[in-house]
Short mmCIF file of N, CA and C in Angstrom, two decimals:
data_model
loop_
_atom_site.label_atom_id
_atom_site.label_comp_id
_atom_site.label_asym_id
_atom_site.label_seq_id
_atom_site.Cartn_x
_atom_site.Cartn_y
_atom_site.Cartn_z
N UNK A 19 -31.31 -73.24 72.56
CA UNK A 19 -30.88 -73.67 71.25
C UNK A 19 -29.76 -72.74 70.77
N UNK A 20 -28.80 -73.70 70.43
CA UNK A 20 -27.61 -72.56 69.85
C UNK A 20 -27.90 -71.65 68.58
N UNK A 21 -26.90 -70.73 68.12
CA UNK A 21 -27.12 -69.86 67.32
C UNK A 21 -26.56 -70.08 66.04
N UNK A 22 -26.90 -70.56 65.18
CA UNK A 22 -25.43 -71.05 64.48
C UNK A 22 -25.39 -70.33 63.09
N UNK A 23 -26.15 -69.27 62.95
CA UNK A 23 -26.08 -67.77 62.30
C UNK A 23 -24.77 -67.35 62.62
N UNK A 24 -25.27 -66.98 64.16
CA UNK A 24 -23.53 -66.01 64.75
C UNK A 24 -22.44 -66.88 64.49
N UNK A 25 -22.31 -68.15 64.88
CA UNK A 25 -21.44 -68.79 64.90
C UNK A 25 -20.67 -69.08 63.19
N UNK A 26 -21.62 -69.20 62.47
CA UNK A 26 -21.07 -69.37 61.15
C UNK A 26 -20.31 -67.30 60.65
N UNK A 27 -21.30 -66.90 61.34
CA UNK A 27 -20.66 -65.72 60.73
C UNK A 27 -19.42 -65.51 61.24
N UNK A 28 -19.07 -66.03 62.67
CA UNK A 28 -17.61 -65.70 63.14
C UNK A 28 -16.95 -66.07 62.41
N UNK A 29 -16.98 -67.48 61.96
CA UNK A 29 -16.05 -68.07 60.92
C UNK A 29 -15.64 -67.57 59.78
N UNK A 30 -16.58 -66.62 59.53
CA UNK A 30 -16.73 -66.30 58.17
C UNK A 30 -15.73 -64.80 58.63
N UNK A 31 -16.16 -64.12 59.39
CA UNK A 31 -15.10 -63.00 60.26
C UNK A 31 -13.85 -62.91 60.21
N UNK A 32 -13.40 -65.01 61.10
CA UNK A 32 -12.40 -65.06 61.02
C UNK A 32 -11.31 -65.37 59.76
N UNK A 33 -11.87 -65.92 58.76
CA UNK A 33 -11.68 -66.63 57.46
C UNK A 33 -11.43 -64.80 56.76
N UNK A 34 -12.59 -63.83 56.72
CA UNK A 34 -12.01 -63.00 56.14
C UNK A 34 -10.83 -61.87 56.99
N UNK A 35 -10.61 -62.13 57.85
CA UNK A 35 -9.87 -61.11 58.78
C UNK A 35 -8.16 -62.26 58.20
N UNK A 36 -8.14 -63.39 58.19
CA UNK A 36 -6.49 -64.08 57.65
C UNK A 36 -6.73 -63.95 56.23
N UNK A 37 -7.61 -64.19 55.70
CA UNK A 37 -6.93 -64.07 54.07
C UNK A 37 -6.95 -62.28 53.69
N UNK A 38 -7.26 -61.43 54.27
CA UNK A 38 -7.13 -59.83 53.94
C UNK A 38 -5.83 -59.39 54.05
N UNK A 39 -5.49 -60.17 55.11
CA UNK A 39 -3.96 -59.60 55.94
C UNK A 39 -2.94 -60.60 54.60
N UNK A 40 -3.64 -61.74 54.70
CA UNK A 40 -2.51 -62.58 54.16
C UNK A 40 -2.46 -61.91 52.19
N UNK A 41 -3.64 -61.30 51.34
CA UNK A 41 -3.41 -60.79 50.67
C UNK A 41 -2.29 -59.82 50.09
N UNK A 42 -2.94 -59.08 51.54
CA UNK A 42 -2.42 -57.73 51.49
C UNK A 42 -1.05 -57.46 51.60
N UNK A 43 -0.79 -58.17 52.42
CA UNK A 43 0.57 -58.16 52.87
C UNK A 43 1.39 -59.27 51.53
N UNK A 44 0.85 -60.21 50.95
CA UNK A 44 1.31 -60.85 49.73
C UNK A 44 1.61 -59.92 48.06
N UNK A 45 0.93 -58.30 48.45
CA UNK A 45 0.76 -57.79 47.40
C UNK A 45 1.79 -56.68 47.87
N UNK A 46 1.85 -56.03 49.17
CA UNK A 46 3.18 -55.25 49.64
C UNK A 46 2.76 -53.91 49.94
N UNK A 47 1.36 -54.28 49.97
CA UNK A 47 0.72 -53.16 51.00
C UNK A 47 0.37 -52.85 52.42
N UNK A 48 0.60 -51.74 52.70
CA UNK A 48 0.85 -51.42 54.01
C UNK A 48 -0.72 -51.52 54.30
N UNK A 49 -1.28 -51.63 55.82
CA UNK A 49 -2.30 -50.93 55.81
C UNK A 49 -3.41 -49.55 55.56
N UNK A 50 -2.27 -48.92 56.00
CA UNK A 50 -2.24 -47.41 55.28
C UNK A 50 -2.77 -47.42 53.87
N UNK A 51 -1.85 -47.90 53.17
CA UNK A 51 -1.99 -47.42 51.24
C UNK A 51 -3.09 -48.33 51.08
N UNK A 52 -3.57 -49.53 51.57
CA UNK A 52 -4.82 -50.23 51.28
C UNK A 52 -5.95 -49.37 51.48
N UNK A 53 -6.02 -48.78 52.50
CA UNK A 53 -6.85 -48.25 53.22
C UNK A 53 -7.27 -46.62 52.26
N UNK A 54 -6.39 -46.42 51.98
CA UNK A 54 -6.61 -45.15 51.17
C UNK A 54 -7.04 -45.78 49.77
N UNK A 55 -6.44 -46.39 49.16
CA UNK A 55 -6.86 -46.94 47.79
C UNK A 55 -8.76 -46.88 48.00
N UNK A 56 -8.67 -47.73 49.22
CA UNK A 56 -10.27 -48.19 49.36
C UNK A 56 -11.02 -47.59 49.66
N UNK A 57 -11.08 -46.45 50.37
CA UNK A 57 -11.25 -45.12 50.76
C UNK A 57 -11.94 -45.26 51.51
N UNK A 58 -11.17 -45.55 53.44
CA UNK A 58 -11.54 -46.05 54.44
C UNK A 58 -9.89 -45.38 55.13
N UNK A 59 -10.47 -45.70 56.38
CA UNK A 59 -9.75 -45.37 57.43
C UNK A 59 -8.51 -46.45 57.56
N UNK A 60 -7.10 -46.17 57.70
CA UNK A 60 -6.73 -47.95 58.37
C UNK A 60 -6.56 -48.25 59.27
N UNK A 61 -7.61 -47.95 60.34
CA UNK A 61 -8.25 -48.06 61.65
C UNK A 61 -8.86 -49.27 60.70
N UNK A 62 -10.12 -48.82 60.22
CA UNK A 62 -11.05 -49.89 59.39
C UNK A 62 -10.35 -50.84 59.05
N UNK A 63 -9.42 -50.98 58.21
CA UNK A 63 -8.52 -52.28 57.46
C UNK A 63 -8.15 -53.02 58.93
N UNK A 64 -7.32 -52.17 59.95
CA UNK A 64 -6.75 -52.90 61.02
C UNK A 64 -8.26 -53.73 62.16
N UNK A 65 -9.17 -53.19 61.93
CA UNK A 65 -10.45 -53.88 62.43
C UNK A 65 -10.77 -54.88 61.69
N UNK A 66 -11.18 -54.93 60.30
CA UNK A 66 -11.17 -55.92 59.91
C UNK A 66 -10.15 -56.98 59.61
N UNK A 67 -8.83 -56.62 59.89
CA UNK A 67 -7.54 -57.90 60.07
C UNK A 67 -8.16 -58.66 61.45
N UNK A 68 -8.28 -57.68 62.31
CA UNK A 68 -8.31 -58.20 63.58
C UNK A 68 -9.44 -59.19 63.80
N UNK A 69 -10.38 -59.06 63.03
CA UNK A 69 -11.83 -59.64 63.32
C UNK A 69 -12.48 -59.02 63.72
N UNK A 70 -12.25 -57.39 64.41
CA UNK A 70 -13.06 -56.97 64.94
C UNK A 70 -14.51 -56.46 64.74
N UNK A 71 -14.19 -55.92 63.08
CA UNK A 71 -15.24 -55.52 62.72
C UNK A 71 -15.28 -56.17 61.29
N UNK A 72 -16.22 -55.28 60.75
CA UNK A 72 -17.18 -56.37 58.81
C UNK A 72 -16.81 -55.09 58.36
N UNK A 73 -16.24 -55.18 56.79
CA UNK A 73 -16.96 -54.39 56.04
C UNK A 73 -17.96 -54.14 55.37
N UNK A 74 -18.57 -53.02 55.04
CA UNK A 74 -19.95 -53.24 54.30
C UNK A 74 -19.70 -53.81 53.25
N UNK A 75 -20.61 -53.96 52.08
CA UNK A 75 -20.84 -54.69 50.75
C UNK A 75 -20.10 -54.05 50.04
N UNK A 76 -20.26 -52.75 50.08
CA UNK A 76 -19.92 -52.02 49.14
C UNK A 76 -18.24 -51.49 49.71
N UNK A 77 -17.68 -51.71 50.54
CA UNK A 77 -15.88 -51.96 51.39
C UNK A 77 -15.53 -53.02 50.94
N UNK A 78 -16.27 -54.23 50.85
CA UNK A 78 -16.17 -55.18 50.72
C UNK A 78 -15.62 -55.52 48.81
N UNK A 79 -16.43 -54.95 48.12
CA UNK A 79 -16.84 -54.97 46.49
C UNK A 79 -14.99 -54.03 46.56
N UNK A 80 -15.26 -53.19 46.91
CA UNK A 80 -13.84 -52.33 46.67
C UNK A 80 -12.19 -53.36 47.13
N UNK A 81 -12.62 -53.28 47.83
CA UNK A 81 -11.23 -54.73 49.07
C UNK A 81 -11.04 -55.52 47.66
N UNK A 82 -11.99 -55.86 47.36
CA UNK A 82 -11.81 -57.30 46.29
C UNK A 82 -11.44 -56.53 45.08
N UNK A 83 -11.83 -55.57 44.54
CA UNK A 83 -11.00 -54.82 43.14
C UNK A 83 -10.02 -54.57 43.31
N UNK A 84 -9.61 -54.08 44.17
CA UNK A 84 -7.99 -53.10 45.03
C UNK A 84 -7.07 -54.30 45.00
N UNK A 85 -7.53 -55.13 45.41
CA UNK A 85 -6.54 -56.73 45.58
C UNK A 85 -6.85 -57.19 44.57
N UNK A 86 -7.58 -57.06 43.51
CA UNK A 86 -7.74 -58.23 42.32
C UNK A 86 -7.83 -59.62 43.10
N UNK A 87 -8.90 -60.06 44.06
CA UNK A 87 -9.29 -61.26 44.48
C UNK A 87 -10.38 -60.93 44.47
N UNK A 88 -11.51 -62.35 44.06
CA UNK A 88 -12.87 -62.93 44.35
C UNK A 88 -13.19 -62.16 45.81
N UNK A 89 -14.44 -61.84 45.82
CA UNK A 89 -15.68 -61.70 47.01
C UNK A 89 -15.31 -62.92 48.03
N UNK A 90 -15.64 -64.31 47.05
CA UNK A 90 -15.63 -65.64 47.29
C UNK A 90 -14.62 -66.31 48.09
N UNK A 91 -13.46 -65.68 47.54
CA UNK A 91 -12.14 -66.43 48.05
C UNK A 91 -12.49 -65.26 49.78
N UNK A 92 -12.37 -64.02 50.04
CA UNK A 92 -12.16 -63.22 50.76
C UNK A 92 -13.01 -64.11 51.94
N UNK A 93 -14.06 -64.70 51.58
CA UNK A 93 -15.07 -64.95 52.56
C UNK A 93 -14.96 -66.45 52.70
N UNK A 94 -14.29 -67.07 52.41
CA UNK A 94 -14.07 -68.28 52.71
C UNK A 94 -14.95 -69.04 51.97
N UNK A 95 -15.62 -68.92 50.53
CA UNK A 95 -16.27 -69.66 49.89
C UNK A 95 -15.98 -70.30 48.73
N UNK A 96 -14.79 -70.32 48.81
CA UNK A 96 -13.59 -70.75 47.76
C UNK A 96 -12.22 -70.72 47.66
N UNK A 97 -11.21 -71.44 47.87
CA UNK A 97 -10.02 -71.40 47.69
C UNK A 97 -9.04 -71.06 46.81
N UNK A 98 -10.25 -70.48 45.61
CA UNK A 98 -9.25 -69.53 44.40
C UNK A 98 -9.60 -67.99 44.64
N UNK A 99 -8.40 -67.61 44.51
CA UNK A 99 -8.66 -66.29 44.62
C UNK A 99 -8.47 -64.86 43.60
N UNK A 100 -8.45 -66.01 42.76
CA UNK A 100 -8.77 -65.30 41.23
C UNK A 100 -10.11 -64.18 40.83
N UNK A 101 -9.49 -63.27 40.96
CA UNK A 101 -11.00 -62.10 40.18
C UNK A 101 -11.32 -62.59 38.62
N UNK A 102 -12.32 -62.82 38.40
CA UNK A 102 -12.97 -63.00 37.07
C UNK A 102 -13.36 -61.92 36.76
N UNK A 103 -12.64 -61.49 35.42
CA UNK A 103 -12.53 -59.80 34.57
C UNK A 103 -12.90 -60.80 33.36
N UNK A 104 -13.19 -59.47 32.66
CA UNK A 104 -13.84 -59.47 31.07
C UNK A 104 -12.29 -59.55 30.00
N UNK A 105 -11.25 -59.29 31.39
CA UNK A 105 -10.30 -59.29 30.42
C UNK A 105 -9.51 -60.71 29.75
N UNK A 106 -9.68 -60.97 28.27
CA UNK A 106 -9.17 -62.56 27.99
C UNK A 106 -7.83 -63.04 28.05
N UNK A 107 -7.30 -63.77 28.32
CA UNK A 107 -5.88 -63.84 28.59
C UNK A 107 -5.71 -65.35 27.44
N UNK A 108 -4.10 -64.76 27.15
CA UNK A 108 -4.47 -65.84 25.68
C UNK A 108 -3.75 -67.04 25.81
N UNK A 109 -3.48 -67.90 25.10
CA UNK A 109 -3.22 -69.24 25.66
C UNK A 109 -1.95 -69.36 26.00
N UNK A 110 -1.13 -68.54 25.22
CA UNK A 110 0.22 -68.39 25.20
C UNK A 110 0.49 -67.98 26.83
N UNK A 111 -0.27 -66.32 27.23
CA UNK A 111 -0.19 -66.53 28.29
C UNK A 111 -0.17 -67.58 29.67
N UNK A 112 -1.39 -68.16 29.64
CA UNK A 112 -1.59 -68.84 30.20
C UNK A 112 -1.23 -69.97 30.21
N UNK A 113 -0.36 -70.67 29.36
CA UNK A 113 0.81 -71.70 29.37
C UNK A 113 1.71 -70.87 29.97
N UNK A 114 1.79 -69.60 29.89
CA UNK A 114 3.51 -69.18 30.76
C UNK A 114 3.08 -69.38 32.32
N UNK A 115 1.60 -68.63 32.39
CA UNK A 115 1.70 -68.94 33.96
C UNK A 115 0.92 -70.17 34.71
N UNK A 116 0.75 -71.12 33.44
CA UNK A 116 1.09 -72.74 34.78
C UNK A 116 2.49 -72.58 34.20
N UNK A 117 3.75 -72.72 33.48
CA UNK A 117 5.07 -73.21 33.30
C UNK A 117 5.58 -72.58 34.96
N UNK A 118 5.17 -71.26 35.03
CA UNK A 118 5.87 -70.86 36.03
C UNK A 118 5.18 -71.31 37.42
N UNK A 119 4.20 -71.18 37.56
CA UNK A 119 3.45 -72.23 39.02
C UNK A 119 3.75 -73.63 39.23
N UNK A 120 4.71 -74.09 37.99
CA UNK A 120 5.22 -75.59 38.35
C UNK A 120 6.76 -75.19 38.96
N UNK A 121 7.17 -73.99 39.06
CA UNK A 121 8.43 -73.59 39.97
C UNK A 121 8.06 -72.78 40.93
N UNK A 122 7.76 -72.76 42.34
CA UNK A 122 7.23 -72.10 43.06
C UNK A 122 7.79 -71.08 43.59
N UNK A 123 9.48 -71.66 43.76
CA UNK A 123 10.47 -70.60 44.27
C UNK A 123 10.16 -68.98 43.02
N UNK A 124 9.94 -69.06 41.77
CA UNK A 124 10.09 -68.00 40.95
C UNK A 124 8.89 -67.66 40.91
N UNK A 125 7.92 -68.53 41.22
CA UNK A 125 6.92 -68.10 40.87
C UNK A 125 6.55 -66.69 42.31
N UNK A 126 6.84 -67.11 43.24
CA UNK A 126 6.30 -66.64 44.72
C UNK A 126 7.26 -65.25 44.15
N UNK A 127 8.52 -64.94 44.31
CA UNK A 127 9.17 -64.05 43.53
C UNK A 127 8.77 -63.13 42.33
N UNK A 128 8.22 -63.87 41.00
CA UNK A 128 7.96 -63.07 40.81
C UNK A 128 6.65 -62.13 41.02
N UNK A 129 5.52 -63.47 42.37
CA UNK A 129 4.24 -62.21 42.60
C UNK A 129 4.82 -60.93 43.30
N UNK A 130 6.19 -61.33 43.83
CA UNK A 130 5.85 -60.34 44.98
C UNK A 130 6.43 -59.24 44.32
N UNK A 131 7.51 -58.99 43.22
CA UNK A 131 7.50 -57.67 42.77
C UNK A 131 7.95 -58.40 41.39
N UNK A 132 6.41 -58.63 40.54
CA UNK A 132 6.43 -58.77 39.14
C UNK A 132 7.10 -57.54 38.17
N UNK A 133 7.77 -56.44 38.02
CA UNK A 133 8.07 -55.60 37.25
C UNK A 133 10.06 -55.53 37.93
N UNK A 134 10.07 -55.74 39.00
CA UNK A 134 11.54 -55.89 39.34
C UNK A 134 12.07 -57.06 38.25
N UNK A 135 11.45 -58.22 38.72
CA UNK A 135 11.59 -59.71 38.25
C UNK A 135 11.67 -59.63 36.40
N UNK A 136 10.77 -59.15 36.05
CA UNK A 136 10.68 -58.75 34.48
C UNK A 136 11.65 -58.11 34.47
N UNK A 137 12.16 -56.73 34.76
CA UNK A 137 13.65 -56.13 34.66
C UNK A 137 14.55 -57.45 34.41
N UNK A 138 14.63 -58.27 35.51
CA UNK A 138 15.92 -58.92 35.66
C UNK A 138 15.97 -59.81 34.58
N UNK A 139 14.77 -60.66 34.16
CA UNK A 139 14.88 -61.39 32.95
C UNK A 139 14.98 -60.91 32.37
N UNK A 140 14.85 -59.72 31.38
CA UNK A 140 14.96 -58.86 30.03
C UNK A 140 16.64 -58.81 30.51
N UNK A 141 17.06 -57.95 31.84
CA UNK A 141 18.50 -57.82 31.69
C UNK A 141 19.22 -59.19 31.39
N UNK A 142 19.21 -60.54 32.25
CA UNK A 142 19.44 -61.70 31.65
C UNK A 142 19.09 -61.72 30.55
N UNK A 143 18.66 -61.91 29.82
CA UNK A 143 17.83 -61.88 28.46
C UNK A 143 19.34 -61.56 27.62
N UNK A 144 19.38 -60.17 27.75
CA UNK A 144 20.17 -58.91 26.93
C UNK A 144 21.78 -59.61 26.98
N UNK A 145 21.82 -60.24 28.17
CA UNK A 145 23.29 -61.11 28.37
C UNK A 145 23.55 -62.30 27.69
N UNK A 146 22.64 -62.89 27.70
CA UNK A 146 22.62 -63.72 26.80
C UNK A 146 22.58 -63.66 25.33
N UNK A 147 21.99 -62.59 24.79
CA UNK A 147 22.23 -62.46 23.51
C UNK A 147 23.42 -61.99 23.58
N UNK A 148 23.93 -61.08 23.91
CA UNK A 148 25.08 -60.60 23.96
C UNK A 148 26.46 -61.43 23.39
N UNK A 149 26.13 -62.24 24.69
CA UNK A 149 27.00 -63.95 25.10
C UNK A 149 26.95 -64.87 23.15
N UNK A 150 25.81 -64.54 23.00
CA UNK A 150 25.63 -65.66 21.42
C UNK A 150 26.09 -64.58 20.76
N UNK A 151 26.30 -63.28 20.47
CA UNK A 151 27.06 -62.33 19.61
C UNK A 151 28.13 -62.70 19.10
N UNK A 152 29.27 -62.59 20.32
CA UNK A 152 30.29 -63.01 21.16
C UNK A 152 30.24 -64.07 20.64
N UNK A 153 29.76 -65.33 20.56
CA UNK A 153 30.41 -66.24 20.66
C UNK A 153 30.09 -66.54 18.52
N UNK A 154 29.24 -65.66 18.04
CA UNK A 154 29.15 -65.88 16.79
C UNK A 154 30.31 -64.87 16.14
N UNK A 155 30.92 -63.90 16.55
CA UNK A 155 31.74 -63.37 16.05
C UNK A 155 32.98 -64.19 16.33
N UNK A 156 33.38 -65.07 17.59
CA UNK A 156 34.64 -65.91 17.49
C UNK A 156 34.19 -67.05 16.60
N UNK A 157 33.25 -66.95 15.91
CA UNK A 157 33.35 -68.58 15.06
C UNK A 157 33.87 -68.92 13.82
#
């Protein structure tokens, strides 16, 4: 009779060994600086990319704070990978970020270095007022 414990757990191995890498590397961390954040070897991180090895519960609980992603999403038991915090986000916000998830090109941009991206709009921003200064002093 087959095993289908092991077998589900591979899946579950393999499911968390692509979305760790695919995080991690989505957030612009090396293995290294993950690995230290989490306070593990990145031998460990590079074992668990690979499939080779699990982290414990408690590697595991850390992985998911360090990345701000779900337990859930990590393990293949959900396709959001949203951490649920105590912290409330207000509507205003959260109309900005579906406006911007309905543009994917800016949106992917600005995950990957949100504080560059903010620079550049404030500097756009500053040009544009500028530009309506300018164009209220020729009127």
């Amino acid at each position: 009779m087959a095993d289908h414990g092991n077998e589900n757990m591979e899946n579950v191995k393999e499911i968390f060994a692509a979305r760790l890498k695919k995080v991690r590397t989505a957030q612009g961390y090396s293995q290294p600086e993950l690995a230290k954040k989490v306070g593990v070897s990145d031998r460990n991180i590079s074992n668990y990319e690979t499939g080779y090895s699990f982290p414990s519960i408690k590697v595991l609980y850390r992985i998911s704070q360090v990345l701000k992603v779900s337990i859930d999403y990590l393990l293949g038991l959900t396709n959001h990978a949203g951490l649920k915090t105590n912290e409330a986000v207000s509507n205003p916000e959260k109309k900005l970020l579906e406006t911007l998830s309905h543009e994917p090109d800016l949106y992917q941009m600005m995950l990957k270095d949100p504080e560059k991206m903010a620079n550049r709009i404030y500097q756009t921003w500053n040009l544009i007022r500028e530009l309506d200064d300018e164009d209220d002093r020729n009127t």
